[in-house]
Amino acid sequence: MNAKRVLLCFFLFFVLGVGLGAWYFHHLVHSPQSRESRQEIVRITPGQSFKSIAYQLESMGLINNATVMYYWGWLQGKATKVQAGHFQVDAQWSINK
């Protein structure tokens, strides 16, 4: 009986951890960097990787977490569809935008 309780507790903590992790990831993806609008021009060069763009945006203070943006772009299939150019980005936007 003790083994069943231990297994049940482990399972409940696991489910709780996964749920909290999913909520936190969702929060990071859908929350803006800033509540105030601050626009920057971002230059994307030909051949620049999506990961380097994410770190560029993070260093400019336009997103909170480059790693979350990278994985979100990968999950959404957008990481391979990057185009070169100059883009206006607002710190008030979320990663999802």
Short mmCIF file of N, CA, C and O in Angstrom, two decimals, residues 25 29 50-51 54-55 65-79 95:
data_model
loop_
_atom_site.label_atom_id
_atom_site.label_comp_id
_atom_site.label_asym_id
_atom_site.label_seq_id
_atom_site.Cartn_x
_atom_site.Cartn_y
_atom_site.Cartn_z
N PHE A 25 5.47 28.91 -19.40
CA PHE A 25 5.87 29.08 -20.80
C PHE A 25 4.83 29.93 -21.54
O PHE A 25 5.19 30.85 -22.28
N VAL A 29 5.43 33.62 -23.34
CA VAL A 29 5.17 33.81 -24.77
C VAL A 29 4.17 34.94 -25.00
O VAL A 29 4.31 35.71 -25.95
N PHE A 50 17.57 32.13 -36.75
CA PHE A 50 16.47 32.56 -35.89
C PHE A 50 16.95 32.70 -34.44
O PHE A 50 16.54 33.61 -33.73
N LYS A 51 17.85 31.82 -34.03
CA LYS A 51 18.38 31.88 -32.67
C LYS A 51 19.16 33.17 -32.45
O LYS A 51 19.01 33.83 -31.42
N ALA A 54 16.74 36.03 -32.07
CA ALA A 54 16.13 36.03 -30.74
C ALA A 54 17.07 36.67 -29.72
O ALA A 54 16.66 37.51 -28.91
N TYR A 55 18.36 36.32 -29.76
CA TYR A 55 19.32 36.92 -28.83
C TYR A 55 19.55 38.40 -29.13
O TYR A 55 19.77 39.20 -28.22
N ASN A 65 13.06 36.84 -23.08
CA ASN A 65 13.77 35.58 -23.05
C ASN A 65 13.98 35.04 -24.47
O ASN A 65 13.03 34.59 -25.11
N ALA A 66 15.22 35.06 -24.92
CA ALA A 66 15.55 34.61 -26.27
C ALA A 66 15.32 33.11 -26.43
O ALA A 66 14.88 32.65 -27.49
N THR A 67 15.58 32.34 -25.40
CA THR A 67 15.41 30.89 -25.48
C THR A 67 13.94 30.54 -25.68
O THR A 67 13.61 29.68 -26.50
N VAL A 68 13.06 31.22 -24.96
CA VAL A 68 11.62 30.97 -25.12
C VAL A 68 11.20 31.35 -26.53
O VAL A 68 10.45 30.62 -27.18
N MET A 69 11.68 32.47 -27.05
CA MET A 69 11.32 32.88 -28.42
C MET A 69 11.81 31.85 -29.43
O MET A 69 11.10 31.51 -30.37
N TYR A 70 13.03 31.35 -29.23
CA TYR A 70 13.59 30.36 -30.14
C TYR A 70 12.71 29.11 -30.19
O TYR A 70 12.33 28.64 -31.26
N TYR A 71 12.37 28.57 -29.02
CA TYR A 71 11.56 27.36 -28.98
C TYR A 71 10.14 27.60 -29.47
O TYR A 71 9.54 26.75 -30.11
N TRP A 72 9.58 28.77 -29.17
CA TRP A 72 8.24 29.10 -29.66
C TRP A 72 8.24 29.17 -31.19
O TRP A 72 7.35 28.65 -31.84
N GLY A 73 9.26 29.81 -31.75
CA GLY A 73 9.37 29.88 -33.21
C GLY A 73 9.54 28.51 -33.83
O GLY A 73 8.96 28.20 -34.89
N TRP A 74 10.31 27.66 -33.18
CA TRP A 74 10.51 26.30 -33.66
C TRP A 74 9.20 25.52 -33.60
O TRP A 74 8.83 24.83 -34.56
N LEU A 75 8.47 25.61 -32.48
CA LEU A 75 7.19 24.91 -32.33
C LEU A 75 6.14 25.40 -33.34
O LEU A 75 5.32 24.62 -33.82
N GLN A 76 6.18 26.69 -33.67
CA GLN A 76 5.21 27.27 -34.60
C GLN A 76 5.64 27.11 -36.06
O GLN A 76 4.89 27.49 -36.96
N GLY A 77 6.84 26.61 -36.30
CA GLY A 77 7.33 26.44 -37.67
C GLY A 77 7.81 27.74 -38.30
O GLY A 77 7.97 27.82 -39.51
N LYS A 78 8.05 28.75 -37.49
CA LYS A 78 8.46 30.06 -38.02
C LYS A 78 9.98 30.24 -38.03
O LYS A 78 10.48 31.16 -38.67
N ALA A 79 10.69 29.38 -37.34
CA ALA A 79 12.14 29.53 -37.22
C ALA A 79 12.85 29.36 -38.56
O ALA A 79 13.95 29.87 -38.75
N ILE A 95 6.09 37.83 -27.60
CA ILE A 95 6.82 36.92 -28.50
C ILE A 95 5.87 36.32 -29.53
O ILE A 95 6.22 36.11 -30.68
#
